[in-house]
C-alpha positions in Angstrom: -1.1 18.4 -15.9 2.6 19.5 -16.0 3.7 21.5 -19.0 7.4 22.3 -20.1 8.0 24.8 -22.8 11.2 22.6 -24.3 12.4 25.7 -26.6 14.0 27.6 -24.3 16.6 25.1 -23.2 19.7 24.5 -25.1 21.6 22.3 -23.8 25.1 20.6 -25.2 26.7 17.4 -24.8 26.7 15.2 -21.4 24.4 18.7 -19.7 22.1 17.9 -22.1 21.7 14.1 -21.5 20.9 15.1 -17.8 18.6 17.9 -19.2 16.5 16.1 -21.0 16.3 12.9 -18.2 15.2 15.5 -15.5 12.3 16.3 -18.0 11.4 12.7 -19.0 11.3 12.1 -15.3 9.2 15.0 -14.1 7.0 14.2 -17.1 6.4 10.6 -15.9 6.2 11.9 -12.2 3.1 14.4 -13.3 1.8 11.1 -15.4 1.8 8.9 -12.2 0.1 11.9 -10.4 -2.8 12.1 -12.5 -3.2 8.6 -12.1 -3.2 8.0 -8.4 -5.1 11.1 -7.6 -9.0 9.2 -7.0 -11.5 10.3 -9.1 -14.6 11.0 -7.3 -17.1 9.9 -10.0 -15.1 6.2 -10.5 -13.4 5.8 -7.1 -14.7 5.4 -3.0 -14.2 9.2 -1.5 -13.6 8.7 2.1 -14.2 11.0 4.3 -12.5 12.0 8.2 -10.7 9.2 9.7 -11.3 11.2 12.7 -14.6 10.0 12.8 -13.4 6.3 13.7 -10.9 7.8 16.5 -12.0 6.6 20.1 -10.8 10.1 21.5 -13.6 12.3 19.2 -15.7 13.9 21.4 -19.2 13.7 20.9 -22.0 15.7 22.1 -24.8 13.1 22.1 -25.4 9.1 20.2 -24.2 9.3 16.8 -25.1 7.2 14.1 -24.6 6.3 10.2 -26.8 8.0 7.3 -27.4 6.8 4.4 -28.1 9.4 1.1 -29.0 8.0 -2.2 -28.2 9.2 -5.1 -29.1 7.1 -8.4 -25.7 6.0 -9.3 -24.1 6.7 -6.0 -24.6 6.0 -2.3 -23.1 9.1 0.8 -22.6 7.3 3.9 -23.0 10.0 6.4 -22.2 10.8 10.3 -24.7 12.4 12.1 -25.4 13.3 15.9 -28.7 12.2 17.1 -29.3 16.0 18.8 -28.5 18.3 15.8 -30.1 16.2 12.8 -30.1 19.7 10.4 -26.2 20.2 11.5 -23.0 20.0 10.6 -23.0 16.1 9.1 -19.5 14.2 9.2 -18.9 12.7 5.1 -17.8 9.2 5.5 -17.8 7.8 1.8 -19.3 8.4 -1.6 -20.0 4.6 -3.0 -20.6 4.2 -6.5 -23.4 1.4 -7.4 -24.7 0.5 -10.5 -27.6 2.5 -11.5 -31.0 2.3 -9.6 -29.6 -0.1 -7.2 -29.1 1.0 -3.5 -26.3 -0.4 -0.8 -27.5 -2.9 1.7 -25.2 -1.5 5.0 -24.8 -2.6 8.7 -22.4 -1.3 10.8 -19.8 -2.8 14.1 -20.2 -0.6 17.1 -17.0 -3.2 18.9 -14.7 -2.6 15.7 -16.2 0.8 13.9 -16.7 0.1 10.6 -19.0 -0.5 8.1 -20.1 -3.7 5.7 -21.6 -2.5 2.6 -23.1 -4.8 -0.4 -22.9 -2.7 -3.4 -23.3 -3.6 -6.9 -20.8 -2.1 -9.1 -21.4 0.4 -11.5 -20.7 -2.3 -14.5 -22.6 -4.6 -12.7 -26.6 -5.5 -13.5 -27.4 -8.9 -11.4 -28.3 -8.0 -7.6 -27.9 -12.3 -7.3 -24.5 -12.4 -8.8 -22.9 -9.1 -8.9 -22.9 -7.7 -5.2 -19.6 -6.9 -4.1 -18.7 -6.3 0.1 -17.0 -3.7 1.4 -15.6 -2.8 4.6 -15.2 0.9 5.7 -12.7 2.1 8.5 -10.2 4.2 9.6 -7.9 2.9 7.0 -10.5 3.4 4.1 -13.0 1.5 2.0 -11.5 -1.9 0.6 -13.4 -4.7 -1.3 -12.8 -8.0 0.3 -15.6 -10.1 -1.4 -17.6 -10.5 -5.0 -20.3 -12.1 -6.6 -23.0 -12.1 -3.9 -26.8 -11.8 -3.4 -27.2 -8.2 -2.6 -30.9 -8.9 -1.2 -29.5 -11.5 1.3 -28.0 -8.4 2.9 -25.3 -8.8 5.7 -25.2 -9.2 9.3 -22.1 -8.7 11.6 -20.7 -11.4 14.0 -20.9 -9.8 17.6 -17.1 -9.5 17.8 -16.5 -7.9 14.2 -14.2 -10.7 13.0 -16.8 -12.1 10.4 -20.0 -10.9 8.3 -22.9 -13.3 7.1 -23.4 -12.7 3.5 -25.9 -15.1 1.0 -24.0 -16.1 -2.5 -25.5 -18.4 -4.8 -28.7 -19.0 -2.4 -25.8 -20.1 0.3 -25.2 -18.3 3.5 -21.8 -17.9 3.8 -19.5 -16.3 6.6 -16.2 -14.0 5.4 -13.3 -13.5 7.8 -13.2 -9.7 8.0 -9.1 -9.4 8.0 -8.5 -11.7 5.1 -11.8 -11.9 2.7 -11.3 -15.5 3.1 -15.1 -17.4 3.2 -14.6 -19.6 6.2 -17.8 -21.1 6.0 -20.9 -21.8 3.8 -24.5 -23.8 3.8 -27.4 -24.4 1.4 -30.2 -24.7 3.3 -32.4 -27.4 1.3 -35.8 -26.8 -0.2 -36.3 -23.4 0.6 -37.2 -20.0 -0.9 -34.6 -18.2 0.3 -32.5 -18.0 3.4 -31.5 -15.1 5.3 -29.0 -14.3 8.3 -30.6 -13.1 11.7 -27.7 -12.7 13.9 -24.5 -14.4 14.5 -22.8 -14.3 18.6 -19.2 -16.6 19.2 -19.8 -19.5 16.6 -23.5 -19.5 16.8 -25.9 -18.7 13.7 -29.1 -18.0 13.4 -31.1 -18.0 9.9 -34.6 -18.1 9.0 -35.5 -19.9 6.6 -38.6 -19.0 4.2 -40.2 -21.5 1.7 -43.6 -23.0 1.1 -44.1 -24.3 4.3 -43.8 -21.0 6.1 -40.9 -19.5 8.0 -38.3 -21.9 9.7 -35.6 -20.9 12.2 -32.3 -23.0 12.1 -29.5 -22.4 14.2 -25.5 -23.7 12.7 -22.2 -23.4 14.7 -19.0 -22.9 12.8 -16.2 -24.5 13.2 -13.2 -26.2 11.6 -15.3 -28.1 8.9 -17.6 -24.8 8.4 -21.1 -24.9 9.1 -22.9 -27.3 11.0 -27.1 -27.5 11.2 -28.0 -27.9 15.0 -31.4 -27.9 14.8 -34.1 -26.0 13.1 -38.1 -25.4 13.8 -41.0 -24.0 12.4 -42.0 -20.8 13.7 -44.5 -19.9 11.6 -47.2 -20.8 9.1 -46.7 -17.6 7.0 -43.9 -15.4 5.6 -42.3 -13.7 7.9 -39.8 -10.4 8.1 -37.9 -8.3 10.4 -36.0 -11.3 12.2 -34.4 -9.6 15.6 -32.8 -11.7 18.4 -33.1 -10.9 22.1 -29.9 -9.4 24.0 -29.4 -12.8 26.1 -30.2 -15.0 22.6 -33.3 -16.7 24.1 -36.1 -15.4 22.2 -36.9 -14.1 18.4 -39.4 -11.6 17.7 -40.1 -11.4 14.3 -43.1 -10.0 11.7 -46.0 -11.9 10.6 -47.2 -10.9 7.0 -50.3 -12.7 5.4 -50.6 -10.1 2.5 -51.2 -6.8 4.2 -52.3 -8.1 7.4 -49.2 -7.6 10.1 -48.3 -8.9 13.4 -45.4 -9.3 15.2 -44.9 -13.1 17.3 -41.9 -13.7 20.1 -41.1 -17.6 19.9 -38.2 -19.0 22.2 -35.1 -20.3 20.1 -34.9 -23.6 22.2 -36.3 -26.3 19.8 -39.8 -26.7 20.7 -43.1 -27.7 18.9 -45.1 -25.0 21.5 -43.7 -21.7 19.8 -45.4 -18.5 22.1 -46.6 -14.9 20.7 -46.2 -12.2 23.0 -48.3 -9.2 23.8 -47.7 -5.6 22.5 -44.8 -4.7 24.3 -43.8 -1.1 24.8 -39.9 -0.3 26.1 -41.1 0.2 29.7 -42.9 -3.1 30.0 -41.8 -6.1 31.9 -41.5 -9.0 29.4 -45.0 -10.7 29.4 -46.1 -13.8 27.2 -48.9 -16.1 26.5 -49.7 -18.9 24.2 -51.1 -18.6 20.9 -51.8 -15.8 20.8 -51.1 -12.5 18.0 -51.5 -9.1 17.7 -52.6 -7.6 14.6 -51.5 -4.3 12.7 -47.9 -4.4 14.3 -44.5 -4.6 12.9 -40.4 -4.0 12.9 -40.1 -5.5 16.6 -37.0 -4.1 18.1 -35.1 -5.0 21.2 -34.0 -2.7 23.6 -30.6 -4.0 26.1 -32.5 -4.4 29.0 -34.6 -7.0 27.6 -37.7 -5.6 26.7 -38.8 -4.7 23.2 -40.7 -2.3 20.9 -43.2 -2.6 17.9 -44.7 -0.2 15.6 -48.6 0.0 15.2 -51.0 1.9 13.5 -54.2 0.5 15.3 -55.1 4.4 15.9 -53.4 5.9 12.8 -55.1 8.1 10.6 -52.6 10.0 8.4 -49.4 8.9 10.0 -48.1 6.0 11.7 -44.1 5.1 13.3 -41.8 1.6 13.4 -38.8 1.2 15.0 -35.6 0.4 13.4 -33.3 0.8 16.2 -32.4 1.2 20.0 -29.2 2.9 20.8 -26.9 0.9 23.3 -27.4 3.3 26.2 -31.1 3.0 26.1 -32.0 6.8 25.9 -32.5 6.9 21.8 -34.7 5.3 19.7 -34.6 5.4 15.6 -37.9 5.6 14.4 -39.4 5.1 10.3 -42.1 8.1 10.3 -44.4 6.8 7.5 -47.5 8.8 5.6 -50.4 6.8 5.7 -52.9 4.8 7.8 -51.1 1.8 7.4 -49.1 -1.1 5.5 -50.7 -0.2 1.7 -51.4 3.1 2.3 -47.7 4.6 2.7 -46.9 7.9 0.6 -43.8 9.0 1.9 -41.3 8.2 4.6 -38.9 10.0 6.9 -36.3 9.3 9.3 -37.4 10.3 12.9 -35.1 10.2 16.6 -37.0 9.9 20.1 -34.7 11.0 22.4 -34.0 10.9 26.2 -37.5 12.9 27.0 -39.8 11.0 24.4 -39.0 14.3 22.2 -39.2 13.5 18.3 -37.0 15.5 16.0 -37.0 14.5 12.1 -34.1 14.0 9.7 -33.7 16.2 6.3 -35.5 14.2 3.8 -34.0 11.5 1.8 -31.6 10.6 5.1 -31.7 6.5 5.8 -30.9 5.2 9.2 -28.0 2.7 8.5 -26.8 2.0 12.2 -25.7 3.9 15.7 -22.2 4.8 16.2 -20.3 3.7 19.0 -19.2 7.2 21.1 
């Protein structure tokens, strides 16, 4: 705050007209200060724009943390070989308490979608603002949606799939503008699996099991191709192969888990794969399921990798995520012998020599960072 001791000037006549405007104006100067200067406990704190530069240098695959904090969420940089170094702030975002962020991030456009409710906010169906985080800073560009619908990425980084009142709908990432929305009828809930050019996949949960439809946008919004039953059950974990043929997806019939591969050409013959580890040639037969597996994850060659804790005794891994060049794998490191029997969780890397190195605790894998 700027203080002025007015007693020691005294000023006559037209000197002290301009006197006493140079104070009023410094005065209101210091005022405007205190009010653009962010205040971390109300405001987004971004971090480096460095980070976002395409002429950082980086040792090794780098992705985005996430750090909980009750009323506040640290978005976090971190290189896959030194997980106890130096970390890389990218934002504090402040979230009405006991509610998380739901983040994804754009490896083509680096940045990062966040659903946060606001700290005034109480609703996770109503009150879920977006946010998009880049070199320029953290802006809102959309409110009042379904936090728990979460938010997927368009392959190019021009749009992101967000649910609002039970509707998925599709923001254009330069303008906020919604350019496209659809209710899917007589369902639970809907939620957004991936979306490539105009093409969008949803699956579609309600009492007749788990459906897949696929929409294309365009001019009049979002049109319903066709859709399919996949599944009997209730299903999780939705994750579309590289070339956009196949969805592998978890199973769950209360705690009993098993991940199924079903083509997304509409057919009444959906297929269940085998196990498949990331050094396996793709290999599939009909009808058939594989029990106490989960979090399928495709790697860019094509082949793909599930969690299981057939052998487990005290603790068991699933994926969450293959980086692009193939060489590092994020990995959920959970206590326990299985799905019901989880005490704690960590964050866990396999790198290039199958070598596991483990996060500091409370540090969420968010997404990999393009190098």
């Amino acid at each position: 705050m700027l203080r002025v001791d007015t007693s020691k000037f005294k000023p006559r006549g037209r000197r002290q007209w301009f006197v006493w405007l140079t104070l009023a104006l410094l005065l209101l100067i210091g005022t405007l200060l205190g009010f653009l200067v962010p205040r971390a406990d109300t405001k987004i704190e971004f971090g480096h724009g460095s980070l976002f530069r395409a002429d950082n240098e980086q040792s090794a695959a780098h992705f985005v943390a996430s750090e909980y904090h009750g009323t506040y969420t640290t978005l976090w940089l971190i290189a896959a070989d030194d997980l106890d170094g130096k970390r890389i702030k990218v934002s504090d975002i402040p979230h009405a308490n006991g509610w998380d962020i739901a983040a994804a991030v754009n490896l083509n456009t680096r940045t990062i979608a966040a659903l946060t409710i606001p700290p005034a906010g109480w609703d996770p169906a109503k009150h879920a603002a977006l946010l998009l985080i880049d070199a320029q800073g953290a802006r809102q560009v959309a409110g009042g949606l379904d936090l728990r619908g979460g938010v997927v990425w368009s392959d190019d980084g021009q749009r992101v799939v967000v649910r609002r009142d039970r509707a998925i709908a599709v923001i254009e990432t330069e303008s906020g503008r919604e350019i496209g929305a659809w209710l899917p009828p007589g369902v639970r809930s809907a939620h957004s699996i991936a979306m490539r050019g105009d093409m969008l996949w949803l699956a579609l949960l309600g009492s007749g099991g788990t459906f897949v439809a696929q929409l294309q946008l365009d001019g009049g919004g979002l049109t319903l191709l066709n859709q399919q039953r996949v599944s009997a059950e209730m299903t999780r974990d939705w994750t579309l192969s590289p070339d956009g043929n196949q969805l592998a997806f978890t199973e769950q019939r209360g705690l009993s888990l098993n991940v199924s591969v079903v083509p997304t050409a509409n057919t009444s013959e959906p297929w269940v794969s085998k196990r498949w580890l990331a050094d396996d040639q793709a290999a599939a037969t009909a009808h058939r399921s594989y029990v106490k597996s989960a979090s399928p994850v495709w790697r860019t060659d094509g082949t793909l990798e599930i969690g299981s804790w057939s052998d487990a005794d005290e603790r068991f891994t699933l994926p969450a995520a293959w980086h692009e060049n193939g060489q590092w794998l994020a990995l959920r490191s959970l206590s326990g012998a299985g799905p019901g029997d989880v005490t704690a969780e960590r964050l866990v890397l396999r790198g290039p020599g199958n070598e596991l190195s483990e996060a500091p605790e409370g540090i969420r894998f968010v997404g990999w960072w393009a190098a």
